[in-house]
PDB file of C-alpha atoms in Angstrom:
ATOM      1  CA  MET A 170     -14.902 -77.798  27.056  1.00 92.00           C
ATOM      2  CA  LYS A 171     -12.844 -80.031  28.639  1.00 93.00           C
ATOM      3  CA  GLN A 172     -15.880 -81.893  30.676  1.00 93.00           C
ATOM      4  CA  PHE A 173     -17.325 -82.547  26.694  1.00 96.00           C
ATOM      5  CA  LEU A 174     -14.476 -84.912  25.491  1.00 96.00           C
ATOM      6  CA  GLU A 175     -15.281 -86.506  28.953  1.00 95.00           C
ATOM      7  CA  GLY A 176     -18.663 -87.647  27.584  1.00 96.00           C
ATOM      8  CA  VAL A 177     -16.925 -87.970  24.692  1.00 97.00           C
ATOM      9  CA  ARG A 178     -14.121 -89.766  25.517  1.00 97.00           C
ATOM     10  CA  TYR A 179     -16.411 -92.309  27.887  1.00 96.00           C
ATOM     11  CA  MET A 180     -17.971 -92.839  24.630  1.00 96.00           C
ATOM     12  CA  HIS A 181     -15.958 -94.096  22.151  1.00 96.00           C
ATOM     13  CA  THR A 182     -13.630 -96.310  24.462  1.00 96.00           C
ATOM     14  CA  ASN A 183     -17.074 -98.067  24.943  1.00 95.00           C
ATOM     15  CA  LYS A 184     -16.756 -98.524  21.138  1.00 94.00           C
ATOM     16  CA  ILE A 185     -19.981 -95.883  21.091  1.00 94.00           C
ATOM     17  CA  LEU A 186     -20.201 -93.229  18.695  1.00 94.00           C
ATOM     18  CA  HIS A 187     -23.021 -91.265  19.126  1.00 96.00           C
ATOM     19  CA  ARG A 188     -23.703 -89.588  15.293  1.00 94.00           C
ATOM     20  CA  ASP A 189     -25.286 -86.328  16.237  1.00 96.00           C
ATOM     21  CA  LEU A 190     -23.079 -84.393  18.522  1.00 97.00           C
ATOM     22  CA  LYS A 191     -24.459 -80.832  18.625  1.00 96.00           C
ATOM     23  CA  ALA A 192     -24.473 -77.565  21.077  1.00 93.00           C
ATOM     24  CA  ALA A 193     -28.209 -78.133  21.497  1.00 94.00           C
ATOM     25  CA  ASN A 194     -27.521 -81.396  22.602  1.00 96.00           C
ATOM     26  CA  ILE A 195     -24.606 -80.890  25.057  1.00 96.00           C
ATOM     27  CA  LEU A 196     -26.964 -80.196  28.949  1.00 96.00           C
ATOM     28  CA  VAL A 197     -24.526 -78.016  31.137  1.00 93.00           C
ATOM     29  CA  SER A 198     -26.304 -77.837  34.370  1.00 92.00           C
ATOM     30  CA  ARG A 199     -26.291 -74.371  37.644  1.00 91.00           C
ATOM     31  CA  THR A 200     -23.826 -75.957  39.094  1.00 87.00           C
ATOM     32  CA  GLY A 201     -21.463 -76.399  36.000  1.00 87.00           C
ATOM     33  CA  ARG A 202     -21.937 -79.980  35.386  1.00 90.00           C
ATOM     34  CA  LEU A 203     -22.580 -81.392  31.678  1.00 94.00           C
ATOM     35  CA  LYS A 204     -23.614 -83.976  29.692  1.00 95.00           C
ATOM     36  CA  ILE A 205     -24.441 -85.244  26.502  1.00 97.00           C
ATOM     37  CA  ALA A 206     -27.963 -85.826  25.617  1.00 96.00           C
ATOM     38  CA  ASP A 207     -30.021 -87.670  22.842  1.00 94.00           C
ATOM     39  CA  TRP A 208     -28.823 -90.591  22.255  1.00 94.00           C
ATOM     40  CA  GLY A 209     -32.016 -91.363  19.279  1.00 92.00           C
ATOM     41  CA  LEU A 210     -28.554 -91.989  16.681  1.00 93.00           C
ATOM     42  CA  ALA A 211     -26.532 -93.598  18.583  1.00 93.00           C
ATOM     43  CA  ARG A 212     -24.316 -97.553  18.023  1.00 91.00           C
ATOM     44  CA  PRO A 213     -22.069 -99.300  18.117  1.00 90.00           C
ATOM     45  CA  GLU A 214     -18.609 -98.999  16.203  1.00 87.00           C
ATOM     46  CA  ASN A 215     -17.720-101.743  14.508  1.00 80.00           C
ATOM     47  CA  ALA A 216     -14.914-103.124  12.871  1.00 68.00           C
ATOM     48  CA  LYS A 217     -16.863-105.663  10.743  1.00 71.00           C
ATOM     49  CA  LEU A 218     -19.686-103.362   9.312  1.00 69.00           C
ATOM     50  CA  GLN A 219     -19.743-103.098   5.854  1.00 63.00           C
ATOM     51  CA  ARG A 220     -22.101 -99.912   6.011  1.00 76.00           C
ATOM     52  CA  TYR A 221     -24.409 -97.777   8.807  1.00 78.00           C
ATOM     53  CA  THR A 222     -26.489 -95.390   8.263  1.00 75.00           C
ATOM     54  CA  PRO A 223     -25.419 -92.318   5.859  1.00 73.00           C
ATOM     55  CA  THR A 224     -28.558 -89.960   7.704  1.00 80.00           C
ATOM     56  CA  VAL A 225     -27.139 -89.827  10.719  1.00 89.00           C
ATOM     57  CA  PHE A 226     -25.895 -85.751  11.968  1.00 92.00           C
ATOM     58  CA  THR A 227     -27.950 -82.854  12.094  1.00 94.00           C
ATOM     59  CA  LEU A 228     -27.034 -80.999   9.185  1.00 93.00           C
ATOM     60  CA  TRP A 229     -24.130 -78.289  10.552  1.00 96.00           C
ATOM     61  CA  PHE A 230     -22.822 -80.768  11.883  1.00 96.00           C
ATOM     62  CA  ARG A 231     -22.495 -83.449   9.516  1.00 94.00           C
ATOM     63  CA  PRO A 232     -18.841 -84.921   8.524  1.00 93.00           C
ATOM     64  CA  PRO A 233     -18.033 -84.480   5.251  1.00 89.00           C
ATOM     65  CA  GLU A 234     -17.508 -87.593   4.291  1.00 86.00           C
ATOM     66  CA  ILE A 235     -21.221 -88.273   5.459  1.00 87.00           C
ATOM     67  CA  LEU A 236     -22.772 -85.938   3.333  1.00 86.00           C
ATOM     68  CA  MET A 237     -20.010 -87.398   0.507  1.00 80.00           C
ATOM     69  CA  GLY A 238     -21.753 -90.544   0.665  1.00 77.00           C
ATOM     70  CA  ILE A 239     -19.546 -92.853   2.681  1.00 78.00           C
ATOM     71  CA  LEU A 240     -21.307 -95.343   4.363  1.00 77.00           C
ATOM     72  CA  LYS A 241     -18.391 -97.001   6.147  1.00 81.00           C
ATOM     73  CA  TYR A 242     -17.349 -94.237   8.779  1.00 86.00           C
ATOM     74  CA  GLU A 243     -15.861 -94.130  12.725  1.00 90.00           C
ATOM     75  CA  SER A 244     -15.243 -92.278  15.571  1.00 94.00           C
ATOM     76  CA  SER A 245     -13.617 -90.045  13.580  1.00 95.00           C
ATOM     77  CA  ALA A 246     -16.591 -88.282  12.700  1.00 94.00           C
ATOM     78  CA  ASP A 247     -17.754 -87.977  16.338  1.00 97.00           C
ATOM     79  CA  MET A 248     -14.502 -85.989  16.319  1.00 97.00           C
ATOM     80  CA  TRP A 249     -15.269 -83.391  13.242  1.00 97.00           C
ATOM     81  CA  SER A 250     -18.764 -82.265  15.029  1.00 97.00           C
ATOM     82  CA  VAL A 251     -16.873 -82.320  18.228  1.00 97.00           C
ATOM     83  CA  GLY A 252     -14.259 -79.521  16.332  1.00 97.00           C
ATOM     84  CA  CYS A 253     -18.012 -77.588  14.693  1.00 97.00           C
ATOM     85  CA  ILE A 254     -19.295 -77.148  17.773  1.00 97.00           C
ATOM     86  CA  SER A 255     -16.221 -75.687  19.421  1.00 95.00           C
ATOM     87  CA  GLY A 256     -16.376 -73.456  16.093  1.00 94.00           C
ATOM     88  CA  GLU A 257     -19.910 -72.469  17.515  1.00 94.00           C
ATOM     89  CA  LEU A 258     -18.913 -71.618  21.808  1.00 92.00           C
ATOM     90  CA  LEU A 259     -15.807 -69.584  19.874  1.00 92.00           C
ATOM     91  CA  ASN A 260     -17.024 -67.613  17.284  1.00 89.00           C
ATOM     92  CA  ARG A 261     -21.399 -67.120  18.940  1.00 91.00           C
ATOM     93  CA  ARG A 262     -22.514 -68.525  16.070  1.00 92.00           C
ATOM     94  CA  PRO A 263     -22.056 -71.613  13.507  1.00 94.00           C
ATOM     95  CA  LEU A 264     -18.938 -71.747  11.387  1.00 94.00           C
ATOM     96  CA  PHE A 265     -21.659 -73.833   8.241  1.00 95.00           C
ATOM     97  CA  PRO A 266     -24.510 -73.173   8.709  1.00 95.00           C
ATOM     98  CA  GLY A 267     -26.255 -74.686   5.758  1.00 92.00           C
ATOM     99  CA  LYS A 268     -29.463 -74.444   3.783  1.00 91.00           C
ATOM    100  CA  SER A 269     -29.536 -77.856   2.531  1.00 86.00           C
ATOM    101  CA  TYR A 270     -27.591 -80.653   1.986  1.00 82.00           C
ATOM    102  CA  VAL A 271     -25.971 -79.306  -1.240  1.00 81.00           C
ATOM    103  CA  HIS A 272     -24.886 -75.551   0.458  1.00 87.00           C
ATOM    104  CA  GLN A 273     -23.708 -77.608   3.594  1.00 90.00           C
ATOM    105  CA  VAL A 274     -21.427 -78.817   1.568  1.00 87.00           C
ATOM    106  CA  GLN A 275     -20.225 -75.897  -0.628  1.00 86.00           C
ATOM    107  CA  VAL A 276     -20.117 -74.088   3.612  1.00 90.00           C
ATOM    108  CA  ILE A 277     -17.721 -76.282   4.041  1.00 92.00           C
ATOM    109  CA  LEU A 278     -15.534 -75.588   1.131  1.00 89.00           C
ATOM    110  CA  ASP A 279     -15.570 -72.018   1.306  1.00 88.00           C
ATOM    111  CA  VAL A 280     -13.466 -71.877   4.872  1.00 91.00           C
ATOM    112  CA  LEU A 281     -11.942 -74.988   4.093  1.00 90.00           C
ATOM    113  CA  GLY A 282     -10.875 -74.755   0.557  1.00 85.00           C
ATOM    114  CA  THR A 283     -11.112 -77.253  -2.599  1.00 78.00           C
ATOM    115  CA  PRO A 284      -9.134 -80.545  -1.709  1.00 73.00           C
ATOM    116  CA  SER A 285      -6.465 -81.040  -4.024  1.00 57.00           C
ATOM    117  CA  PRO A 286      -6.822 -82.646  -7.109  1.00 46.00           C
ATOM    118  CA  LEU A 287      -9.559 -81.302  -7.500  1.00 40.00           C
ATOM    119  CA  GLY A 288      -7.905 -77.753  -6.720  1.00 38.00           C
ATOM    120  CA  GLU A 289      -5.154 -76.568  -3.871  1.00 37.00           C
ATOM    121  CA  ALA A 290      -5.703 -77.533  -0.878  1.00 37.00           C
ATOM    122  CA  ALA A 291      -5.758 -76.106   2.521  1.00 39.00           C
ATOM    123  CA  PRO A 292      -1.538 -75.525   3.314  1.00 37.00           C
ATOM    124  CA  GLY A 293      -1.242 -79.127   4.358  1.00 36.00           C
ATOM    125  CA  ASP A 294      -4.100 -80.539   2.977  1.00 41.00           C
ATOM    126  CA  THR A 295      -2.780 -83.684   0.369  1.00 38.00           C
ATOM    127  CA  THR A 296      -6.508 -85.235   0.449  1.00 43.00           C
ATOM    128  CA  ASN A 297      -8.328 -85.604  -2.492  1.00 41.00           C
ATOM    129  CA  GLY A 298     -12.650 -87.787  -3.455  1.00 43.00           C
ATOM    130  CA  LYS A 299     -10.369 -91.118  -2.338  1.00 45.00           C
ATOM    131  CA  ALA A 300      -8.674 -90.851  -0.422  1.00 43.00           C
ATOM    132  CA  LEU A 301     -11.300 -90.461   1.887  1.00 45.00           C
ATOM    133  CA  GLY A 302     -13.487 -93.270   0.743  1.00 45.00           C
ATOM    134  CA  PHE A 303     -16.421 -90.537  -0.831  1.00 48.00           C
ATOM    135  CA  LYS A 304     -18.453 -93.373  -2.760  1.00 48.00           C
ATOM    136  CA  PRO A 305     -20.865 -91.659  -5.433  1.00 46.00           C
ATOM    137  CA  ARG A 306     -23.848 -89.827  -3.975  1.00 49.00           C
ATOM    138  CA  ASN A 307     -25.244 -87.452  -5.844  1.00 48.00           C
ATOM    139  CA  ASP A 308     -22.569 -87.755  -7.836  1.00 54.00           C
ATOM    140  CA  ALA A 309     -19.954 -86.770  -5.816  1.00 59.00           C
ATOM    141  CA  GLU A 310     -16.920 -86.390  -6.656  1.00 59.00           C
ATOM    142  CA  ALA A 311     -18.406 -85.160 -10.359  1.00 62.00           C
ATOM    143  CA  PHE A 312     -19.885 -82.217  -7.788  1.00 63.00           C
ATOM    144  CA  LEU A 313     -16.972 -81.711  -6.251  1.00 63.00           C
ATOM    145  CA  LYS A 314     -14.715 -81.111  -9.464  1.00 62.00           C
ATOM    146  CA  ARG A 315     -17.264 -78.352 -11.468  1.00 62.00           C
ATOM    147  CA  GLN A 316     -16.843 -76.303  -7.500  1.00 61.00           C
ATOM    148  CA  ARG A 317     -15.148 -73.864  -9.214  1.00 60.00           C
ATOM    149  CA  HIS A 318     -11.193 -73.606  -6.711  1.00 63.00           C
ATOM    150  CA  ARG A 319     -11.554 -72.299  -3.329  1.00 65.00           C
ATOM    151  CA  ASN A 320      -8.341 -70.950  -1.472  1.00 74.00           C
ATOM    152  CA  GLY A 321     -10.211 -70.971   1.949  1.00 80.00           C
ATOM    153  CA  VAL A 322     -10.603 -69.261   5.131  1.00 85.00           C
ATOM    154  CA  SER A 323      -7.417 -69.351   7.514  1.00 87.00           C
ATOM    155  CA  TRP A 324      -8.737 -69.854  11.525  1.00 90.00           C
ATOM    156  CA  SER A 325      -6.620 -66.718  12.678  1.00 90.00           C
ATOM    157  CA  GLN A 326      -9.054 -64.653  10.155  1.00 89.00           C
ATOM    158  CA  LEU A 327     -12.268 -66.445  10.715  1.00 89.00           C
ATOM    159  CA  LEU A 328     -11.832 -66.425  14.994  1.00 91.00           C
ATOM    160  CA  PRO A 329      -9.855 -63.182  14.937  1.00 90.00           C
ATOM    161  CA  ALA A 330     -10.349 -63.124  18.619  1.00 90.00           C
ATOM    162  CA  ALA A 331      -9.750 -66.792  19.656  1.00 92.00           C
ATOM    163  CA  SER A 332      -6.005 -67.773  21.396  1.00 93.00           C
ATOM    164  CA  GLU A 333      -3.591 -69.079  18.780  1.00 94.00           C
ATOM    165  CA  LYS A 334      -4.320 -72.994  20.725  1.00 95.00           C
ATOM    166  CA  ALA A 335      -8.103 -72.564  20.504  1.00 95.00           C
ATOM    167  CA  GLN A 336      -7.361 -72.101  15.871  1.00 94.00           C
ATOM    168  CA  ALA A 337      -4.620 -74.516  15.734  1.00 95.00           C
ATOM    169  CA  PHE A 338      -7.375 -76.674  17.999  1.00 96.00           C
ATOM    170  CA  LEU A 339     -10.625 -76.414  15.871  1.00 95.00           C
ATOM    171  CA  GLY A 340      -7.359 -77.361  11.877  1.00 94.00           C
ATOM    172  CA  SER A 341      -6.494 -80.929  13.692  1.00 95.00           C
ATOM    173  CA  LEU A 342     -10.841 -81.621  13.935  1.00 96.00           C
ATOM    174  CA  LEU A 343     -12.060 -79.800  10.827  1.00 95.00           C
ATOM    175  CA  THR A 344     -10.096 -81.637   7.898  1.00 92.00           C
ATOM    176  CA  TRP A 345     -11.020 -83.594   5.320  1.00 88.00           C
ATOM    177  CA  ASP A 346      -9.667 -86.353   5.851  1.00 87.00           C
ATOM    178  CA  PRO A 347     -11.012 -88.122   8.866  1.00 91.00           C
ATOM    179  CA  LYS A 348      -7.580 -90.283   9.480  1.00 90.00           C
ATOM    180  CA  ARG A 349      -5.980 -86.346  10.135  1.00 92.00           C
ATOM    181  CA  ARG A 350      -8.347 -85.232  12.576  1.00 95.00           C
ATOM    182  CA  LEU A 351      -7.988 -85.219  16.229  1.00 96.00           C
ATOM    183  CA  THR A 352      -8.790 -88.609  18.845  1.00 97.00           C
ATOM    184  CA  VAL A 353     -10.562 -87.323  22.290  1.00 97.00           C
ATOM    185  CA  GLU A 354      -7.586 -88.699  23.359  1.00 97.00           C
ATOM    186  CA  GLU A 355      -5.041 -86.403  21.145  1.00 97.00           C
ATOM    187  CA  ALA A 356      -7.619 -83.188  21.978  1.00 97.00           C
ATOM    188  CA  LEU A 357      -8.236 -84.001  25.652  1.00 96.00           C
ATOM    189  CA  ALA A 358      -4.203 -83.350  25.943  1.00 95.00           C
ATOM    190  CA  HIS A 359      -4.429 -80.811  22.958  1.00 96.00           C
ATOM    191  CA  PRO A 360      -1.659 -77.029  25.020  1.00 95.00           C
ATOM    192  CA  TRP A 361      -5.360 -75.425  23.881  1.00 95.00           C
ATOM    193  CA  LEU A 362      -6.815 -77.387  27.474  1.00 93.00           C
ATOM    194  CA  GLU A 363      -3.916 -77.631  29.425  1.00 89.00           C
ATOM    195  CA  ASN A 364      -5.134 -74.783  31.678  1.00 82.00           C
ATOM    196  CA  ALA A 365      -8.904 -75.629  31.682  1.00 80.00           C
ATOM    197  CA  PRO A 366      -9.748 -75.653  35.418  1.00 76.00           C
ATOM    198  CA  PRO A 367     -10.963 -78.988  37.793  1.00 76.00           C
ATOM    199  CA  LEU A 368     -13.397 -80.665  36.940  1.00 72.00           C
ATOM    200  CA  PRO A 369     -16.985 -80.663  39.290  1.00 68.00           C
ATOM    201  CA  CYS A 370     -17.114 -83.876  41.061  1.00 62.00           C
ATOM    202  CA  ASN A 371     -19.320 -86.449  41.293  1.00 58.00           C
ATOM    203  CA  SER A 372     -20.981 -85.636  44.310  1.00 47.00           C
ATOM    204  CA  CYS A 373     -21.916 -82.144  42.902  1.00 49.00           C
ATOM    205  CA  SER A 374     -25.196 -81.939  42.317  1.00 43.00           C
TER     206      SER A 374
END
C-alpha cells in the first residue's frame, strides 16, 4: 500500500489524474516492486479547465461525485479509488460491487449512509448534494431524495478483522465530500502506515 501511494504521490505532484485506479491496474513483480498501469484515461490536472468527462473510472471504483455528474473534479477523485483498493485488499472482495450506474450509488449509500440533509448522515458527515457540487445528471438530487434513509455501516462492522488504524484510514478516504478525503501526502503520513517495511530499492529488477 505504501508503494502504491508513493506512485500516486508522484502522479499528483506532477499534476496528473489517473482516473482509472483499481486493483487490476496494480502490477507487482516477483521481487515486490509495484507499478501502476493503464494510463489511457489519465489527464493533466488543470485548474482552469471547467469540465472533465464524467465517463471515467471503472464503475466499482468511481467516486460518488462523478456518479452524480460533477464535471470539475480534482485529485481527491483518485483518492476515493485508493480507498476502494485498500478496502478490497482488507476485505478480500470489492467494497462497492455495483451492477449498474444506479445500483452503484445504492451500494455506496448502503455503506456510507444517506448524505444530509437528505437523511441522517453518517457520524460527522454534514455534507449534502449542493455542498458536494453535484450537477443534475439523470436527476441526481431527485434520485437521492427518493432513496430510503440509510444509517450506513461502521468500518468495524464491515471489516472486523482490520485494525482500528486501517478502519480509520478507510473512513478518511471513503467520504461523500471530496474536500474531506485524505490527500496522498496525508495518506502516506497516516498512522496505519507508520510501521510499513522499507520500499524495495530502485535498482532491484
